XYZ file of C-alpha atoms in Angstrom:
334
model
C 0.000 0.000 0.000
C 1.076 3.553 -0.655
C 1.633 5.934 2.234
C -0.847 8.660 3.136
C -0.290 11.964 4.919
C -2.541 14.384 6.720
C -3.736 17.101 4.292
C -3.207 19.707 7.039
C 0.069 18.856 8.853
C 1.570 16.129 6.599
C 1.750 13.608 9.461
C 1.972 10.004 8.273
C -1.465 8.353 8.375
C -2.609 4.774 8.483
C -5.094 3.765 5.799
C -7.687 3.230 8.542
C -7.353 6.696 10.160
C -10.438 8.878 10.390
C -8.550 11.690 12.140
C -4.944 12.807 12.305
C -3.483 11.862 15.698
C -1.197 14.914 15.632
C -3.443 17.829 14.633
C -6.896 16.250 14.963
C -7.985 17.031 11.399
C -10.816 14.769 10.275
C -9.670 12.676 7.320
C -11.226 10.111 5.021
C -10.236 8.023 2.031
C -11.408 9.339 -1.330
C -11.601 6.401 -3.726
C -11.846 8.641 -6.781
C -8.419 10.196 -6.162
C -6.995 7.360 -4.033
C -5.947 9.846 -1.394
C -6.698 10.945 2.147
C -8.720 14.172 2.212
C -10.326 16.417 4.789
C -13.820 15.299 5.717
C -15.068 18.861 6.242
C -17.835 19.524 3.749
C -17.765 15.966 2.438
C -20.200 13.093 2.823
C -18.950 10.299 5.074
C -20.018 6.709 4.564
C -23.097 5.812 6.607
C -21.109 2.858 7.993
C -18.612 5.169 9.711
C -19.692 3.973 13.150
C -21.072 0.518 12.410
C -18.139 -0.693 10.309
C -15.485 1.842 11.241
C -15.518 2.995 7.619
C -13.411 6.091 6.914
C -14.288 6.383 3.214
C -16.124 9.361 1.808
C -18.969 9.059 -0.669
C -20.152 10.898 -3.740
C -23.584 11.752 -2.458
C -24.601 8.159 -1.730
C -25.327 6.792 1.757
C -22.655 4.076 1.476
C -19.207 4.170 -0.049
C -18.274 1.937 -2.974
C -16.754 -0.669 -0.668
C -19.608 -0.914 1.826
C -22.113 -1.069 -1.043
C -20.587 -4.404 -2.059
C -21.811 -6.003 1.185
C -25.153 -7.616 0.479
C -25.811 -9.140 3.901
C -24.553 -8.248 7.361
C -25.455 -9.239 10.945
C -28.544 -7.872 12.664
C -28.101 -4.774 14.827
C -28.804 -6.811 17.960
C -25.996 -9.309 17.269
C -23.285 -7.405 19.125
C -20.574 -10.069 18.876
C -21.109 -10.596 15.163
C -21.094 -6.836 14.535
C -17.663 -6.584 16.150
C -16.377 -9.249 13.755
C -18.223 -7.513 10.907
C -16.272 -4.353 11.648
C -12.988 -6.279 11.408
C -14.095 -7.935 8.169
C -15.039 -4.625 6.570
C -11.646 -3.204 7.541
C -9.955 -6.061 5.674
C -12.343 -5.671 2.722
C -11.434 -1.996 2.337
C -7.769 -2.966 2.028
C -8.710 -5.548 -0.561
C -10.688 -3.077 -2.644
C -7.941 -0.459 -2.411
C -5.464 -2.925 -3.885
C -7.822 -4.084 -6.625
C -8.294 -0.444 -7.633
C -4.551 0.145 -7.504
C -3.954 -2.859 -9.743
C -6.599 -1.580 -12.140
C -8.717 -4.715 -11.833
C -12.411 -4.279 -12.654
C -14.776 -4.490 -9.685
C -18.341 -4.888 -10.932
C -20.987 -4.691 -8.167
C -23.901 -7.106 -8.069
C -26.208 -4.121 -8.413
C -24.694 -3.402 -11.848
C -24.561 -7.056 -12.951
C -27.167 -9.114 -11.024
C -25.994 -12.390 -12.550
C -22.208 -12.178 -12.409
C -21.389 -9.086 -10.347
C -19.580 -9.065 -7.011
C -21.284 -9.124 -3.601
C -20.302 -10.060 -0.052
C -22.418 -11.937 2.479
C -20.797 -11.422 5.893
C -22.715 -13.855 8.091
C -22.801 -14.905 11.716
C -22.514 -18.644 12.383
C -23.783 -18.309 15.957
C -27.134 -19.916 15.174
C -26.461 -21.729 11.891
C -23.482 -23.071 9.951
C -21.770 -20.700 7.516
C -19.255 -21.842 4.930
C -16.686 -19.329 3.781
C -16.409 -19.475 -0.005
C -17.343 -18.103 -3.409
C -20.240 -18.923 -5.709
C -21.081 -17.015 -8.878
C -19.723 -13.682 -7.664
C -21.022 -13.909 -4.092
C -18.273 -14.158 -1.487
C -19.479 -15.543 1.826
C -17.476 -15.123 5.023
C -18.141 -16.780 8.356
C -17.730 -13.843 10.733
C -16.396 -16.209 13.372
C -13.154 -15.753 11.406
C -13.090 -12.246 12.870
C -12.491 -13.744 16.321
C -8.751 -14.222 16.808
C -9.171 -17.247 19.077
C -11.525 -19.035 16.713
C -9.427 -18.300 13.665
C -6.173 -19.379 15.311
C -7.762 -22.567 16.619
C -9.012 -23.449 13.151
C -5.639 -22.600 11.622
C -3.889 -24.948 14.057
C -6.474 -27.710 13.584
C -6.056 -27.570 9.801
C -2.257 -27.322 10.110
C -2.217 -24.086 8.114
C 0.784 -21.742 8.407
C -1.297 -18.616 7.711
C -4.948 -17.598 8.134
C -6.280 -14.014 8.163
C -9.413 -12.134 7.166
C -7.544 -10.312 4.411
C -6.128 -13.621 3.203
C -9.644 -15.071 2.993
C -10.870 -12.141 0.906
C -7.879 -12.255 -1.425
C -8.334 -15.985 -1.949
C -12.096 -15.907 -2.509
C -12.033 -12.967 -4.899
C -9.411 -14.891 -6.842
C -12.176 -17.372 -7.671
C -14.326 -14.522 -9.010
C -11.495 -13.296 -11.207
C -10.972 -16.823 -12.508
C -14.574 -16.764 -13.715
C -14.134 -13.330 -15.283
C -10.618 -13.523 -16.704
C -9.809 -17.185 -17.383
C -12.943 -19.344 -17.711
C -13.623 -18.252 -21.290
C -10.199 -19.376 -22.539
C -8.662 -21.783 -19.989
C -6.125 -23.592 -22.191
C -3.021 -21.749 -20.953
C -4.274 -22.073 -17.382
C -4.720 -25.833 -17.724
C -1.185 -26.323 -19.011
C 0.181 -24.821 -15.804
C -2.413 -25.469 -13.093
C -4.141 -28.604 -14.354
C -7.635 -29.357 -15.626
C -10.260 -27.581 -13.525
C -12.936 -29.943 -14.893
C -11.749 -32.562 -12.375
C -14.477 -33.344 -9.816
C -14.201 -30.508 -7.290
C -16.057 -32.073 -4.357
C -14.156 -35.325 -4.699
C -10.865 -33.419 -4.826
C -11.700 -31.546 -1.619
C -12.777 -34.753 0.134
C -9.470 -36.362 -0.777
C -7.558 -33.277 0.334
C -9.146 -33.083 3.779
C -8.815 -36.845 4.161
C -5.046 -36.647 3.743
C -3.901 -33.628 5.755
C -0.454 -35.164 6.270
C 0.279 -35.300 2.534
C 3.813 -34.409 1.479
C 5.399 -33.471 -1.819
C 3.046 -30.630 -2.661
C 5.586 -27.814 -2.090
C 7.456 -28.439 -5.337
C 4.436 -27.430 -7.439
C 2.123 -25.463 -5.119
C 2.396 -22.431 -2.875
C 0.404 -24.119 -0.098
C -1.007 -27.507 0.852
C -4.528 -26.293 0.085
C -3.442 -25.185 -3.388
C -2.758 -28.843 -4.204
C -6.424 -29.770 -3.636
C -7.750 -28.691 -7.061
C -6.692 -26.371 -9.934
C -9.302 -23.804 -8.878
C -7.820 -23.661 -5.381
C -4.320 -23.555 -6.822
C -5.278 -20.463 -8.807
C -7.017 -18.778 -5.854
C -4.043 -19.417 -3.563
C -1.580 -18.196 -6.193
C -3.681 -15.084 -6.855
C -3.873 -14.344 -3.129
C -0.104 -14.706 -2.765
C 0.479 -12.354 -5.672
C -1.617 -9.775 -3.807
C 0.198 -10.506 -0.518
C 3.584 -9.973 -2.131
C 2.709 -6.940 -4.244
C 1.025 -5.141 -1.352
C 3.834 -5.775 1.126
C 6.564 -4.801 -1.343
C 4.667 -1.663 -2.306
C 4.301 -0.711 1.366
C 7.990 -1.299 2.021
C 8.922 0.797 -1.005
C 6.588 3.625 0.002
C 8.141 3.687 3.491
C 11.692 3.682 2.151
C 12.627 0.328 3.674
C 16.198 -0.884 3.203
C 17.299 -4.510 3.474
C 21.054 -4.874 3.920
C 21.441 -1.398 2.453
C 19.385 -2.148 -0.661
C 16.278 0.009 -1.242
C 13.055 -1.930 -1.608
C 11.168 -1.125 -4.811
C 8.359 -3.115 -6.448
C 10.146 -2.917 -9.792
C 13.141 -1.105 -11.315
C 12.761 2.641 -11.004
C 11.545 5.019 -8.342
C 7.788 4.622 -8.732
C 5.813 2.579 -6.200
C 2.946 1.650 -8.488
C 1.384 -1.775 -8.052
C 1.580 -2.374 -11.811
C 4.481 -0.828 -13.733
C 4.085 0.621 -17.198
C 6.490 -1.972 -18.586
C 5.119 -5.188 -17.137
C 7.406 -7.605 -19.009
C 9.053 -10.127 -16.681
C 8.159 -7.921 -13.726
C 7.466 -10.905 -11.473
C 11.148 -11.819 -11.730
C 12.056 -8.412 -10.314
C 9.257 -8.639 -7.777
C 10.400 -12.018 -6.463
C 14.029 -10.882 -6.418
C 12.883 -8.028 -4.172
C 10.456 -10.108 -2.126
C 12.880 -12.878 -1.184
C 15.289 -10.777 0.939
C 12.436 -8.630 2.258
C 10.394 -11.630 3.421
C 13.456 -13.154 5.073
C 14.098 -9.900 6.917
C 10.463 -9.676 8.014
C 10.571 -13.274 9.238
C 13.703 -12.518 11.247
C 12.034 -9.474 12.801
C 8.967 -11.494 13.720
C 11.117 -14.130 15.379
C 12.849 -11.398 17.376
C 9.421 -10.536 18.795
C 8.684 -14.177 19.593
C 6.199 -14.451 16.719
C 5.916 -16.971 13.917
C 7.268 -16.147 10.475
C 5.313 -13.386 8.771
C 5.555 -15.207 5.430
C 5.931 -18.938 6.125
C 6.020 -20.045 2.488
C 8.602 -21.007 -0.128
C 8.306 -20.077 -3.790
C 9.535 -22.975 -5.907
C 10.323 -22.445 -9.623
C 6.935 -23.913 -10.560
C 5.145 -21.612 -8.106
C 7.047 -18.642 -9.512
C 5.843 -19.579 -12.988
C 2.262 -19.687 -11.697
C 2.740 -16.285 -10.064
C 3.990 -15.002 -13.409
C 0.860 -16.321 -15.119
C -1.360 -14.681 -12.496
C 0.526 -11.409 -12.798
C 0.248 -11.396 -16.584
C -3.481 -12.133 -16.281
C -3.881 -9.175 -13.925
C -1.862 -6.884 -16.196
C -3.938 -7.854 -19.239
C -7.170 -7.088 -17.393
C -6.011 -3.817 -15.845
C -8.104 -0.768 -16.632
C -6.377 2.487 -17.659
C -5.504 4.621 -14.629
C -6.657 8.226 -14.528
C -4.911 8.986 -11.236
């Protein structure tokens, strides 16, 4: 993510800030200009309190991110609303990155059959399965509880599980439908044939959680379950890497004296103008940065921030995902 500064005193802001902690100026994120602006005289999203939303609107009650949520918990469900707030915070980061990459985000209201919508549901009284179906991304809000999420991560022997990771993975499925499904031949040569029985593949995956040998060809154990999941995991990791590298570059991070940049040059764009072979440069930057971040985490007694290895095959899949994103990117007017 790029850095943001207070429009009054130039203090460094977090993306989630609704006020500058130094001068107290009210601030909000303007999606149209991708910048933090004063909120004076501007319309704030109606979810400012409910979802902690700091986005401004263009005369509509909800901002473009909150409008994507089709279903949320009832007002009386206090616990679920707390998790809903955390989920919306992660979703705003997701949408910011999709905009920055130039990827199209078509709301369900604009395309009732194939458009994007989010159902953020409480599983307190009924089971909820996190997943994607035809443009609708469903999230079990129990994932917003750190204890629940960590317990599930440990039970499934996963090295990483976050709300933002869920959103990046699930929206990867939507982009598969939009960007690949119509011409899947190149995808199949690299990821495998997605026409393989999906439910059977998942049953076999969860029945063999101790499987080995997947790391040579997949970024995660779950990616080995089915070509669709391989794509979604690869897409999510591309977003993980690009966002973290962009943030490091924007903050002027150095690793062993080497400046971090998402690609050759001084810009910190998510997608460079010359996209050829950019993943090679990205991975060459990401490898020392991720190792440094892992070392820092260990110094704080935490697990590795990025507990994954990128094999040559995985790097080729990342390259395919990156090229797919670049081909779909809309022209930027910012």
